Amino acid sequence: MVVRRVVFRSSITPGDVDIAIFVAENAFKNKDYEEAAKYCATIEKEKGWDVTFLFLFGRASYYAKNYKKSVEMLGRLHDMEKKGRNIKNLDDSLLLKMLGESYEKIFDNANAVTAYAEYNRLPSVNDPDCAFKTAGMEEAISPSAAARMYERNTVKYPRDYRNYYEAARLYSKDKLAHKAAAVMIKKCIALKDTVPFLWQVLGRIYGEWGQTKLELDAYQKYIQKDTPSPDICEEIGTSLLNRNMVNESIVYLELACALKPDNSNFLYQLARGYEKTNRLSDALPLLQKADQISPGEEKIKSFLSYVRLRTGTAGNADRPR
């Protein structure tokens, strides 16, 4: 069939509208979305409140990557639906997903989150990645709301460990929500017990909550699970040391230095622990080695001078080591 093109003129007849719709629908079926959108644009004034037209124009614009137009068309359609218009055979999940993505493409994240959240609440939707992404976008707007969103995601997608972890991360920043953070990270560990660093996260949450015994138990689980990271061991050790849990801190700082013996900061932190327990003869060679590795580090030089004074070896500072 040969179809005549719509004539661009000031007065469009009903016949022109029917032809434009026919051509647009066929172009859409053939995945020629720019062509479909172009023909829809010629009759927008005449069909701009027709639900079938809006859905066609909105989808064509979306696939043609004209996201501002898809927001306009799909948003108008969604507004009609929210105001009580009963629209038969409308795929709400497709409408809301496209609307959310269109908002996201034009960097309107607040409206994107609103659309995605409606999409995720639909009983028919099973889209854990979108639910997780939506909560992540919400975090930039309201971290507390994002934490609750991650937690709601755990109800709908109980096997997706990511939501437990992110909820715990955000709850841990609120002193009044440390208990909730601990609950979330323990559920995450139950799903991903093979990921040792989660025990370190749990320990840190317990530490911030003031639950010292539980904190130390979690750290012990961390080093028992697998070969621990020297950086995490140093982080644990230094955190404990700064809170005057010196004997406990030395365990982790010694492990960090054993795993990475040429790290001047690790050596410095362990020397601090030894000095606090009056093990000056153990602290001195660590500081000498740290000074050799990082000769310009003022905190190391200063602490080395202090330990030399206490051990009576200050006069040997320039002798070969």
PDB file of C-alpha atoms in Angstrom:
ATOM      1  CA  MET A   1       0.000   0.000   0.000  1.00  0.00           C
ATOM      2  CA  VAL A   2       1.276   3.441  -0.885  1.00  0.00           C
ATOM      3  CA  VAL A   3       0.594   6.013   1.818  1.00  0.00           C
ATOM      4  CA  ARG A   4       0.676   9.692   1.008  1.00  0.00           C
ATOM      5  CA  ARG A   5       2.639  11.895   3.354  1.00  0.00           C
ATOM      6  CA  VAL A   6       0.868  14.303   5.663  1.00  0.00           C
ATOM      7  CA  VAL A   7       0.941  17.808   4.277  1.00  0.00           C
ATOM      8  CA  PHE A   8       2.267  20.371   6.798  1.00  0.00           C
ATOM      9  CA  ARG A   9      -0.327  23.137   6.743  1.00  0.00           C
ATOM     10  CA  SER A  10      -2.202  25.373   9.087  1.00  0.00           C
ATOM     11  CA  SER A  11      -5.444  23.383   8.860  1.00  0.00           C
ATOM     12  CA  ILE A  12      -5.200  19.587   9.352  1.00  0.00           C
ATOM     13  CA  THR A  13      -8.236  17.530   8.354  1.00  0.00           C
ATOM     14  CA  PRO A  14      -9.475  14.423  10.160  1.00  0.00           C
ATOM     15  CA  GLY A  15      -8.161  12.453   7.228  1.00  0.00           C
ATOM     16  CA  ASP A  16      -4.683  13.861   7.756  1.00  0.00           C
ATOM     17  CA  VAL A  17      -4.834  12.862  11.425  1.00  0.00           C
ATOM     18  CA  ASP A  18      -5.876   9.296  10.565  1.00  0.00           C
ATOM     19  CA  ILE A  19      -3.077   8.978   8.033  1.00  0.00           C
ATOM     20  CA  ALA A  20      -0.482  10.383  10.468  1.00  0.00           C
ATOM     21  CA  ILE A  21      -1.563   7.909  13.143  1.00  0.00           C
ATOM     22  CA  PHE A  22      -1.450   5.037  10.648  1.00  0.00           C
ATOM     23  CA  VAL A  23       2.041   5.976   9.453  1.00  0.00           C
ATOM     24  CA  ALA A  24       3.310   6.539  13.003  1.00  0.00           C
ATOM     25  CA  GLU A  25       2.007   3.172  14.219  1.00  0.00           C
ATOM     26  CA  ASN A  26       3.584   1.343  11.299  1.00  0.00           C
ATOM     27  CA  ALA A  27       6.874   3.171  11.743  1.00  0.00           C
ATOM     28  CA  PHE A  28       6.813   2.205  15.432  1.00  0.00           C
ATOM     29  CA  LYS A  29       6.148  -1.451  14.595  1.00  0.00           C
ATOM     30  CA  ASN A  30       9.131  -1.328  12.221  1.00  0.00           C
ATOM     31  CA  LYS A  31      11.262   0.240  14.980  1.00  0.00           C
ATOM     32  CA  ASP A  32      11.672   3.459  13.053  1.00  0.00           C
ATOM     33  CA  TYR A  33      11.070   5.486  16.187  1.00  0.00           C
ATOM     34  CA  GLU A  34      12.268   8.848  14.904  1.00  0.00           C
ATOM     35  CA  GLU A  35       9.830   8.601  12.007  1.00  0.00           C
ATOM     36  CA  ALA A  36       7.008   7.577  14.362  1.00  0.00           C
ATOM     37  CA  ALA A  37       7.740  10.497  16.670  1.00  0.00           C
ATOM     38  CA  LYS A  38       7.924  12.899  13.736  1.00  0.00           C
ATOM     39  CA  TYR A  39       4.438  11.986  12.512  1.00  0.00           C
ATOM     40  CA  CYS A  40       3.031  12.098  16.032  1.00  0.00           C
ATOM     41  CA  ALA A  41       4.415  15.621  16.400  1.00  0.00           C
ATOM     42  CA  THR A  42       2.407  16.815  13.399  1.00  0.00           C
ATOM     43  CA  ILE A  43      -0.874  16.021  15.125  1.00  0.00           C
ATOM     44  CA  GLU A  44      -0.032  16.653  18.756  1.00  0.00           C
ATOM     45  CA  LYS A  45      -2.431  19.603  18.913  1.00  0.00           C
ATOM     46  CA  GLU A  46      -5.313  17.463  17.674  1.00  0.00           C
ATOM     47  CA  LYS A  47      -4.530  14.286  19.670  1.00  0.00           C
ATOM     48  CA  GLY A  48      -2.645  15.612  22.679  1.00  0.00           C
ATOM     49  CA  TRP A  49      -5.168  14.237  25.205  1.00  0.00           C
ATOM     50  CA  ASP A  50      -5.860  10.920  23.525  1.00  0.00           C
ATOM     51  CA  VAL A  51      -4.420   8.180  25.769  1.00  0.00           C
ATOM     52  CA  THR A  52      -3.475   5.826  22.932  1.00  0.00           C
ATOM     53  CA  PHE A  53      -1.714   8.664  21.108  1.00  0.00           C
ATOM     54  CA  LEU A  54       0.132   9.778  24.230  1.00  0.00           C
ATOM     55  CA  PHE A  55       1.428   6.272  24.887  1.00  0.00           C
ATOM     56  CA  LEU A  56       2.552   5.901  21.276  1.00  0.00           C
ATOM     57  CA  PHE A  57       4.222   9.331  21.111  1.00  0.00           C
ATOM     58  CA  GLY A  58       5.812   8.903  24.523  1.00  0.00           C
ATOM     59  CA  ARG A  59       7.308   5.508  23.694  1.00  0.00           C
ATOM     60  CA  ALA A  60       8.462   6.623  20.246  1.00  0.00           C
ATOM     61  CA  SER A  61      10.173   9.657  21.785  1.00  0.00           C
ATOM     62  CA  TYR A  62      11.794   7.474  24.443  1.00  0.00           C
ATOM     63  CA  TYR A  63      13.240   5.048  21.910  1.00  0.00           C
ATOM     64  CA  ALA A  64      14.297   7.980  19.705  1.00  0.00           C
ATOM     65  CA  LYS A  65      16.154   9.329  22.774  1.00  0.00           C
ATOM     66  CA  ASN A  66      14.114  12.512  22.914  1.00  0.00           C
ATOM     67  CA  TYR A  67      13.688  12.184  26.651  1.00  0.00           C
ATOM     68  CA  LYS A  68      12.231  15.620  27.280  1.00  0.00           C
ATOM     69  CA  LYS A  69       9.390  14.768  24.924  1.00  0.00           C
ATOM     70  CA  SER A  70       8.874  11.327  26.410  1.00  0.00           C
ATOM     71  CA  VAL A  71       8.641  12.931  29.874  1.00  0.00           C
ATOM     72  CA  GLU A  72       6.048  15.354  28.551  1.00  0.00           C
ATOM     73  CA  MET A  73       3.889  12.696  26.868  1.00  0.00           C
ATOM     74  CA  LEU A  74       4.220   9.869  29.401  1.00  0.00           C
ATOM     75  CA  GLY A  75       3.979  12.322  32.297  1.00  0.00           C
ATOM     76  CA  ARG A  76       0.736  13.743  30.902  1.00  0.00           C
ATOM     77  CA  LEU A  77      -0.650  10.237  30.533  1.00  0.00           C
ATOM     78  CA  HIS A  78       0.351   9.323  34.066  1.00  0.00           C
ATOM     79  CA  ASP A  79      -1.195  12.507  35.452  1.00  0.00           C
ATOM     80  CA  MET A  80      -4.484  11.618  33.734  1.00  0.00           C
ATOM     81  CA  GLU A  81      -4.354   8.206  35.364  1.00  0.00           C
ATOM     82  CA  LYS A  82      -3.591   9.635  38.817  1.00  0.00           C
ATOM     83  CA  LYS A  83      -6.591  11.986  38.509  1.00  0.00           C
ATOM     84  CA  GLY A  84      -8.889   8.972  38.224  1.00  0.00           C
ATOM     85  CA  ARG A  85      -9.037   8.353  34.500  1.00  0.00           C
ATOM     86  CA  ASN A  86      -9.579   4.627  33.952  1.00  0.00           C
ATOM     87  CA  ILE A  87      -7.327   3.715  31.032  1.00  0.00           C
ATOM     88  CA  LYS A  88      -7.905   0.234  29.703  1.00  0.00           C
ATOM     89  CA  ASN A  89      -5.034  -1.978  28.567  1.00  0.00           C
ATOM     90  CA  LEU A  90      -2.374   0.462  29.757  1.00  0.00           C
ATOM     91  CA  ASP A  91       0.828  -1.262  30.836  1.00  0.00           C
ATOM     92  CA  ASP A  92       1.544   0.702  34.010  1.00  0.00           C
ATOM     93  CA  SER A  93       4.865  -1.046  34.590  1.00  0.00           C
ATOM     94  CA  LEU A  94       6.146  -0.063  31.137  1.00  0.00           C
ATOM     95  CA  LEU A  95       4.796   3.472  31.488  1.00  0.00           C
ATOM     96  CA  LEU A  96       6.423   4.080  34.888  1.00  0.00           C
ATOM     97  CA  LYS A  97       9.729   2.428  34.012  1.00  0.00           C
ATOM     98  CA  MET A  98      10.043   4.522  30.837  1.00  0.00           C
ATOM     99  CA  LEU A  99       8.960   7.655  32.675  1.00  0.00           C
ATOM    100  CA  GLY A 100      11.527   7.080  35.414  1.00  0.00           C
ATOM    101  CA  GLU A 101      14.313   6.434  32.927  1.00  0.00           C
ATOM    102  CA  SER A 102      13.334   9.516  30.919  1.00  0.00           C
ATOM    103  CA  TYR A 103      13.505  11.711  34.014  1.00  0.00           C
ATOM    104  CA  GLU A 104      16.849  10.170  34.864  1.00  0.00           C
ATOM    105  CA  LYS A 105      18.195  10.901  31.375  1.00  0.00           C
ATOM    106  CA  ILE A 106      17.372  14.597  31.743  1.00  0.00           C
ATOM    107  CA  PHE A 107      18.912  14.608  35.259  1.00  0.00           C
ATOM    108  CA  ASP A 108      15.632  15.161  37.080  1.00  0.00           C
ATOM    109  CA  ASN A 109      16.439  12.620  39.754  1.00  0.00           C
ATOM    110  CA  ALA A 110      13.737  13.659  42.208  1.00  0.00           C
ATOM    111  CA  ASN A 111      10.968  12.891  39.715  1.00  0.00           C
ATOM    112  CA  ALA A 112      12.851   9.816  38.515  1.00  0.00           C
ATOM    113  CA  VAL A 113      12.842   8.421  42.052  1.00  0.00           C
ATOM    114  CA  THR A 114       9.107   9.121  42.368  1.00  0.00           C
ATOM    115  CA  ALA A 115       8.347   7.285  39.124  1.00  0.00           C
ATOM    116  CA  TYR A 116      10.661   4.385  39.922  1.00  0.00           C
ATOM    117  CA  ALA A 117       9.190   4.052  43.410  1.00  0.00           C
ATOM    118  CA  GLU A 118       5.670   3.767  41.958  1.00  0.00           C
ATOM    119  CA  TYR A 119       6.958   1.217  39.473  1.00  0.00           C
ATOM    120  CA  ASN A 120       8.651  -0.839  42.196  1.00  0.00           C
ATOM    121  CA  ARG A 121       5.468  -0.885  44.293  1.00  0.00           C
ATOM    122  CA  LEU A 122       3.446  -2.542  41.538  1.00  0.00           C
ATOM    123  CA  PRO A 123       2.635  -6.142  42.595  1.00  0.00           C
ATOM    124  CA  SER A 124       3.519  -7.442  39.134  1.00  0.00           C
ATOM    125  CA  VAL A 125       7.021  -5.938  39.126  1.00  0.00           C
ATOM    126  CA  ASN A 126      10.005  -8.150  39.939  1.00  0.00           C
ATOM    127  CA  ASP A 127      12.964  -5.872  39.297  1.00  0.00           C
ATOM    128  CA  PRO A 128      15.541  -6.000  42.119  1.00  0.00           C
ATOM    129  CA  ASP A 129      18.096  -3.973  40.171  1.00  0.00           C
ATOM    130  CA  CYS A 130      15.700  -1.064  39.693  1.00  0.00           C
ATOM    131  CA  ALA A 131      14.654  -1.191  43.343  1.00  0.00           C
ATOM    132  CA  PHE A 132      18.289  -1.067  44.419  1.00  0.00           C
ATOM    133  CA  LYS A 133      19.096   1.750  41.993  1.00  0.00           C
ATOM    134  CA  THR A 134      16.090   3.782  43.153  1.00  0.00           C
ATOM    135  CA  ALA A 135      17.244   3.669  46.760  1.00  0.00           C
ATOM    136  CA  GLY A 136      20.726   4.723  45.657  1.00  0.00           C
ATOM    137  CA  MET A 137      19.290   7.741  43.844  1.00  0.00           C
ATOM    138  CA  GLU A 138      17.160   8.600  46.872  1.00  0.00           C
ATOM    139  CA  GLU A 139      20.302   8.699  49.027  1.00  0.00           C
ATOM    140  CA  ALA A 140      21.447  11.901  47.291  1.00  0.00           C
ATOM    141  CA  ILE A 141      18.095  13.470  48.199  1.00  0.00           C
ATOM    142  CA  SER A 142      17.407  12.033  51.666  1.00  0.00           C
ATOM    143  CA  PRO A 143      19.769   9.443  53.209  1.00  0.00           C
ATOM    144  CA  SER A 144      17.263   8.567  55.938  1.00  0.00           C
ATOM    145  CA  ALA A 145      14.538   7.909  53.371  1.00  0.00           C
ATOM    146  CA  ALA A 146      17.023   5.865  51.322  1.00  0.00           C
ATOM    147  CA  ALA A 147      17.811   3.693  54.363  1.00  0.00           C
ATOM    148  CA  ARG A 148      14.116   2.927  54.790  1.00  0.00           C
ATOM    149  CA  MET A 149      13.818   2.240  51.075  1.00  0.00           C
ATOM    150  CA  TYR A 150      16.702  -0.238  51.186  1.00  0.00           C
ATOM    151  CA  GLU A 151      15.048  -1.925  54.167  1.00  0.00           C
ATOM    152  CA  ARG A 152      11.718  -2.175  52.306  1.00  0.00           C
ATOM    153  CA  ASN A 153      13.590  -3.748  49.419  1.00  0.00           C
ATOM    154  CA  THR A 154      14.761  -6.523  51.749  1.00  0.00           C
ATOM    155  CA  VAL A 155      11.119  -7.516  52.269  1.00  0.00           C
ATOM    156  CA  LYS A 156      10.364  -7.800  48.568  1.00  0.00           C
ATOM    157  CA  TYR A 157      13.787  -9.181  47.586  1.00  0.00           C
ATOM    158  CA  PRO A 158      15.021 -11.051  50.683  1.00  0.00           C
ATOM    159  CA  ARG A 159      17.853 -12.787  48.799  1.00  0.00           C
ATOM    160  CA  ASP A 160      19.421  -9.576  47.513  1.00  0.00           C
ATOM    161  CA  TYR A 161      22.211  -8.956  50.026  1.00  0.00           C
ATOM    162  CA  ARG A 162      23.006  -5.503  48.605  1.00  0.00           C
ATOM    163  CA  ASN A 163      20.013  -3.868  50.254  1.00  0.00           C
ATOM    164  CA  TYR A 164      20.921  -5.206  53.699  1.00  0.00           C
ATOM    165  CA  TYR A 165      24.439  -3.861  53.361  1.00  0.00           C
ATOM    166  CA  GLU A 166      23.395  -0.403  52.155  1.00  0.00           C
ATOM    167  CA  ALA A 167      20.670  -0.099  54.793  1.00  0.00           C
ATOM    168  CA  ALA A 168      23.244  -0.996  57.454  1.00  0.00           C
ATOM    169  CA  ARG A 169      25.727   1.523  56.044  1.00  0.00           C
ATOM    170  CA  LEU A 170      23.208   4.349  56.242  1.00  0.00           C
ATOM    171  CA  TYR A 171      21.710   3.357  59.593  1.00  0.00           C
ATOM    172  CA  SER A 172      25.212   3.171  61.089  1.00  0.00           C
ATOM    173  CA  LYS A 173      25.619   6.907  60.490  1.00  0.00           C
ATOM    174  CA  ASP A 174      22.744   7.611  62.891  1.00  0.00           C
ATOM    175  CA  LYS A 175      23.626   7.010  66.553  1.00  0.00           C
ATOM    176  CA  LEU A 176      19.983   6.189  67.266  1.00  0.00           C
ATOM    177  CA  ALA A 177      19.856   3.546  64.538  1.00  0.00           C
ATOM    178  CA  HIS A 178      22.935   1.419  65.310  1.00  0.00           C
ATOM    179  CA  LYS A 179      20.748  -1.476  66.451  1.00  0.00           C
ATOM    180  CA  ALA A 180      18.915  -1.446  63.111  1.00  0.00           C
ATOM    181  CA  ALA A 181      22.276  -1.286  61.320  1.00  0.00           C
ATOM    182  CA  ALA A 182      23.529  -4.341  63.208  1.00  0.00           C
ATOM    183  CA  VAL A 183      20.357  -6.282  62.360  1.00  0.00           C
ATOM    184  CA  MET A 184      20.738  -5.452  58.666  1.00  0.00           C
ATOM    185  CA  ILE A 185      24.422  -6.381  58.420  1.00  0.00           C
ATOM    186  CA  LYS A 186      23.866  -9.661  60.285  1.00  0.00           C
ATOM    187  CA  LYS A 187      21.178 -10.580  57.750  1.00  0.00           C
ATOM    188  CA  CYS A 188      23.623  -9.641  54.993  1.00  0.00           C
ATOM    189  CA  ILE A 189      26.252 -11.921  56.542  1.00  0.00           C
ATOM    190  CA  ALA A 190      23.717 -14.760  56.669  1.00  0.00           C
ATOM    191  CA  LEU A 191      23.395 -14.451  52.886  1.00  0.00           C
ATOM    192  CA  LYS A 192      27.064 -13.741  52.115  1.00  0.00           C
ATOM    193  CA  ASP A 193      29.002 -15.518  54.856  1.00  0.00           C
ATOM    194  CA  THR A 194      31.858 -16.005  52.393  1.00  0.00           C
ATOM    195  CA  VAL A 195      32.589 -12.255  52.390  1.00  0.00           C
ATOM    196  CA  PRO A 196      34.854 -11.729  55.434  1.00  0.00           C
ATOM    197  CA  PHE A 197      34.921  -7.931  55.405  1.00  0.00           C
ATOM    198  CA  LEU A 198      31.233  -7.885  56.398  1.00  0.00           C
ATOM    199  CA  TRP A 199      32.323  -9.015  59.866  1.00  0.00           C
ATOM    200  CA  GLN A 200      34.613  -5.998  60.027  1.00  0.00           C
ATOM    201  CA  VAL A 201      31.666  -3.771  59.101  1.00  0.00           C
ATOM    202  CA  LEU A 202      29.582  -5.394  61.833  1.00  0.00           C
ATOM    203  CA  GLY A 203      32.410  -4.855  64.303  1.00  0.00           C
ATOM    204  CA  ARG A 204      32.665  -1.190  63.391  1.00  0.00           C
ATOM    205  CA  ILE A 205      28.899  -0.767  63.873  1.00  0.00           C
ATOM    206  CA  TYR A 206      29.092  -2.416  67.292  1.00  0.00           C
ATOM    207  CA  GLY A 207      32.046  -0.161  68.165  1.00  0.00           C
ATOM    208  CA  GLU A 208      30.116   2.972  67.264  1.00  0.00           C
ATOM    209  CA  TRP A 209      27.176   1.606  69.271  1.00  0.00           C
ATOM    210  CA  GLY A 210      29.414   1.058  72.303  1.00  0.00           C
ATOM    211  CA  GLN A 211      29.011  -2.741  72.294  1.00  0.00           C
ATOM    212  CA  THR A 212      32.693  -3.537  72.844  1.00  0.00           C
ATOM    213  CA  LYS A 213      32.413  -7.292  73.432  1.00  0.00           C
ATOM    214  CA  LEU A 214      30.279  -7.794  70.334  1.00  0.00           C
ATOM    215  CA  GLU A 215      32.682  -5.572  68.400  1.00  0.00           C
ATOM    216  CA  LEU A 216      35.693  -7.690  69.360  1.00  0.00           C
ATOM    217  CA  ASP A 217      33.797 -10.924  68.652  1.00  0.00           C
ATOM    218  CA  ALA A 218      32.978  -9.669  65.151  1.00  0.00           C
ATOM    219  CA  TYR A 219      36.610  -8.703  64.497  1.00  0.00           C
ATOM    220  CA  GLN A 220      37.720 -12.144  65.657  1.00  0.00           C
ATOM    221  CA  LYS A 221      35.293 -13.725  63.194  1.00  0.00           C
ATOM    222  CA  TYR A 222      36.776 -11.527  60.467  1.00  0.00           C
ATOM    223  CA  ILE A 223      40.351 -12.773  60.899  1.00  0.00           C
ATOM    224  CA  GLN A 224      39.166 -16.376  61.233  1.00  0.00           C
ATOM    225  CA  LYS A 225      37.228 -16.410  57.960  1.00  0.00           C
ATOM    226  CA  ASP A 226      40.072 -16.060  55.481  1.00  0.00           C
ATOM    227  CA  THR A 227      43.445 -14.410  54.972  1.00  0.00           C
ATOM    228  CA  PRO A 228      42.603 -10.930  56.246  1.00  0.00           C
ATOM    229  CA  SER A 229      43.432  -7.695  54.486  1.00  0.00           C
ATOM    230  CA  PRO A 230      46.388  -5.877  56.083  1.00  0.00           C
ATOM    231  CA  ASP A 231      44.669  -2.547  55.500  1.00  0.00           C
ATOM    232  CA  ILE A 232      41.526  -3.667  57.316  1.00  0.00           C
ATOM    233  CA  CYS A 233      43.613  -5.126  60.146  1.00  0.00           C
ATOM    234  CA  GLU A 234      45.395  -1.778  60.491  1.00  0.00           C
ATOM    235  CA  GLU A 235      42.045   0.059  60.459  1.00  0.00           C
ATOM    236  CA  ILE A 236      40.690  -2.199  63.206  1.00  0.00           C
ATOM    237  CA  GLY A 237      43.891  -1.964  65.239  1.00  0.00           C
ATOM    238  CA  THR A 238      44.166   1.797  65.015  1.00  0.00           C
ATOM    239  CA  SER A 239      40.492   2.239  65.912  1.00  0.00           C
ATOM    240  CA  LEU A 240      40.937   0.100  69.017  1.00  0.00           C
ATOM    241  CA  LEU A 241      44.203   1.830  69.906  1.00  0.00           C
ATOM    242  CA  ASN A 242      42.636   5.268  69.671  1.00  0.00           C
ATOM    243  CA  ARG A 243      40.029   4.103  72.200  1.00  0.00           C
ATOM    244  CA  ASN A 244      42.703   2.809  74.583  1.00  0.00           C
ATOM    245  CA  MET A 245      41.947  -0.876  73.948  1.00  0.00           C
ATOM    246  CA  VAL A 246      45.676  -1.318  73.585  1.00  0.00           C
ATOM    247  CA  ASN A 247      46.189  -5.045  74.092  1.00  0.00           C
ATOM    248  CA  GLU A 248      43.343  -5.847  71.692  1.00  0.00           C
ATOM    249  CA  SER A 249      44.692  -3.380  69.124  1.00  0.00           C
ATOM    250  CA  ILE A 250      48.179  -4.931  69.140  1.00  0.00           C
ATOM    251  CA  VAL A 251      46.772  -8.257  67.885  1.00  0.00           C
ATOM    252  CA  TYR A 252      45.497  -6.602  64.698  1.00  0.00           C
ATOM    253  CA  LEU A 253      48.433  -4.256  64.216  1.00  0.00           C
ATOM    254  CA  GLU A 254      50.905  -7.130  64.514  1.00  0.00           C
ATOM    255  CA  LEU A 255      48.885  -9.038  61.928  1.00  0.00           C
ATOM    256  CA  ALA A 256      48.862  -6.013  59.605  1.00  0.00           C
ATOM    257  CA  CYS A 257      52.660  -5.672  59.895  1.00  0.00           C
ATOM    258  CA  ALA A 258      53.160  -9.389  59.297  1.00  0.00           C
ATOM    259  CA  LEU A 259      51.068  -9.215  56.124  1.00  0.00           C
ATOM    260  CA  LYS A 260      52.628  -5.969  54.883  1.00  0.00           C
ATOM    261  CA  PRO A 261      55.991  -5.536  56.673  1.00  0.00           C
ATOM    262  CA  ASP A 262      57.214  -2.533  54.678  1.00  0.00           C
ATOM    263  CA  ASN A 263      54.334  -0.182  55.382  1.00  0.00           C
ATOM    264  CA  SER A 264      55.672   2.677  57.501  1.00  0.00           C
ATOM    265  CA  ASN A 265      52.264   3.660  58.879  1.00  0.00           C
ATOM    266  CA  PHE A 266      51.553   0.092  60.034  1.00  0.00           C
ATOM    267  CA  LEU A 267      54.914   0.013  61.804  1.00  0.00           C
ATOM    268  CA  TYR A 268      54.245   3.406  63.383  1.00  0.00           C
ATOM    269  CA  GLN A 269      50.820   2.365  64.698  1.00  0.00           C
ATOM    270  CA  LEU A 270      52.190  -0.883  66.168  1.00  0.00           C
ATOM    271  CA  ALA A 271      55.028   1.071  67.801  1.00  0.00           C
ATOM    272  CA  ARG A 272      52.386   3.304  69.415  1.00  0.00           C
ATOM    273  CA  GLY A 273      50.781   0.223  70.892  1.00  0.00           C
ATOM    274  CA  TYR A 274      54.081  -1.121  72.171  1.00  0.00           C
ATOM    275  CA  GLU A 275      54.963   2.256  73.699  1.00  0.00           C
ATOM    276  CA  LYS A 276      51.640   2.387  75.554  1.00  0.00           C
ATOM    277  CA  THR A 277      52.429  -1.005  77.101  1.00  0.00           C
ATOM    278  CA  ASN A 278      56.024   0.045  77.909  1.00  0.00           C
ATOM    279  CA  ARG A 279      57.502  -2.339  75.342  1.00  0.00           C
ATOM    280  CA  LEU A 280      59.962   0.330  74.264  1.00  0.00           C
ATOM    281  CA  SER A 281      62.621  -2.134  73.108  1.00  0.00           C
ATOM    282  CA  ASP A 282      60.050  -3.535  70.658  1.00  0.00           C
ATOM    283  CA  ALA A 283      58.832  -0.097  69.559  1.00  0.00           C
ATOM    284  CA  LEU A 284      62.303   1.302  68.773  1.00  0.00           C
ATOM    285  CA  PRO A 285      63.302  -0.995  65.853  1.00  0.00           C
ATOM    286  CA  LEU A 286      59.849  -0.594  64.313  1.00  0.00           C
ATOM    287  CA  LEU A 287      60.218   3.180  64.309  1.00  0.00           C
ATOM    288  CA  GLN A 288      63.765   2.976  62.955  1.00  0.00           C
ATOM    289  CA  LYS A 289      62.521   0.840  60.092  1.00  0.00           C
ATOM    290  CA  ALA A 290      59.554   3.148  59.488  1.00  0.00           C
ATOM    291  CA  ASP A 291      61.919   6.130  59.396  1.00  0.00           C
ATOM    292  CA  GLN A 292      64.060   4.391  56.784  1.00  0.00           C
ATOM    293  CA  ILE A 293      61.002   3.656  54.628  1.00  0.00           C
ATOM    294  CA  SER A 294      59.496   7.161  54.980  1.00  0.00           C
ATOM    295  CA  PRO A 295      62.340   9.503  55.963  1.00  0.00           C
ATOM    296  CA  GLY A 296      60.271  12.657  55.508  1.00  0.00           C
ATOM    297  CA  GLU A 297      57.399  11.637  57.781  1.00  0.00           C
ATOM    298  CA  GLU A 298      57.389  14.096  60.671  1.00  0.00           C
ATOM    299  CA  LYS A 299      55.153  12.073  63.005  1.00  0.00           C
ATOM    300  CA  ILE A 300      57.515   9.097  62.713  1.00  0.00           C
ATOM    301  CA  LYS A 301      60.644  11.210  63.323  1.00  0.00           C
ATOM    302  CA  SER A 302      59.047  12.892  66.320  1.00  0.00           C
ATOM    303  CA  PHE A 303      57.889   9.636  67.890  1.00  0.00           C
ATOM    304  CA  LEU A 304      61.278   7.996  67.192  1.00  0.00           C
ATOM    305  CA  SER A 305      63.056  10.849  69.024  1.00  0.00           C
ATOM    306  CA  TYR A 306      60.671  10.467  71.950  1.00  0.00           C
ATOM    307  CA  VAL A 307      61.260   6.699  72.231  1.00  0.00           C
ATOM    308  CA  ARG A 308      65.028   7.210  71.975  1.00  0.00           C
ATOM    309  CA  LEU A 309      64.885   9.665  74.846  1.00  0.00           C
ATOM    310  CA  ARG A 310      62.904   7.204  76.946  1.00  0.00           C
ATOM    311  CA  THR A 311      65.287   4.330  76.175  1.00  0.00           C
ATOM    312  CA  GLY A 312      68.406   6.421  76.639  1.00  0.00           C
ATOM    313  CA  THR A 313      69.549   5.858  73.042  1.00  0.00           C
ATOM    314  CA  ALA A 314      69.171   9.438  71.820  1.00  0.00           C
ATOM    315  CA  GLY A 315      72.934   9.757  71.375  1.00  0.00           C
ATOM    316  CA  ASN A 316      72.916   6.808  68.962  1.00  0.00           C
ATOM    317  CA  ALA A 317      70.574   8.476  66.471  1.00  0.00           C
ATOM    318  CA  ASP A 318      73.228   8.930  63.804  1.00  0.00           C
ATOM    319  CA  ARG A 319      74.899   5.575  64.163  1.00  0.00           C
ATOM    320  CA  PRO A 320      74.449   2.968  61.441  1.00  0.00           C
ATOM    321  CA  ARG A 321      71.451   0.745  62.071  1.00  0.00           C
TER     322      ARG A 321
END
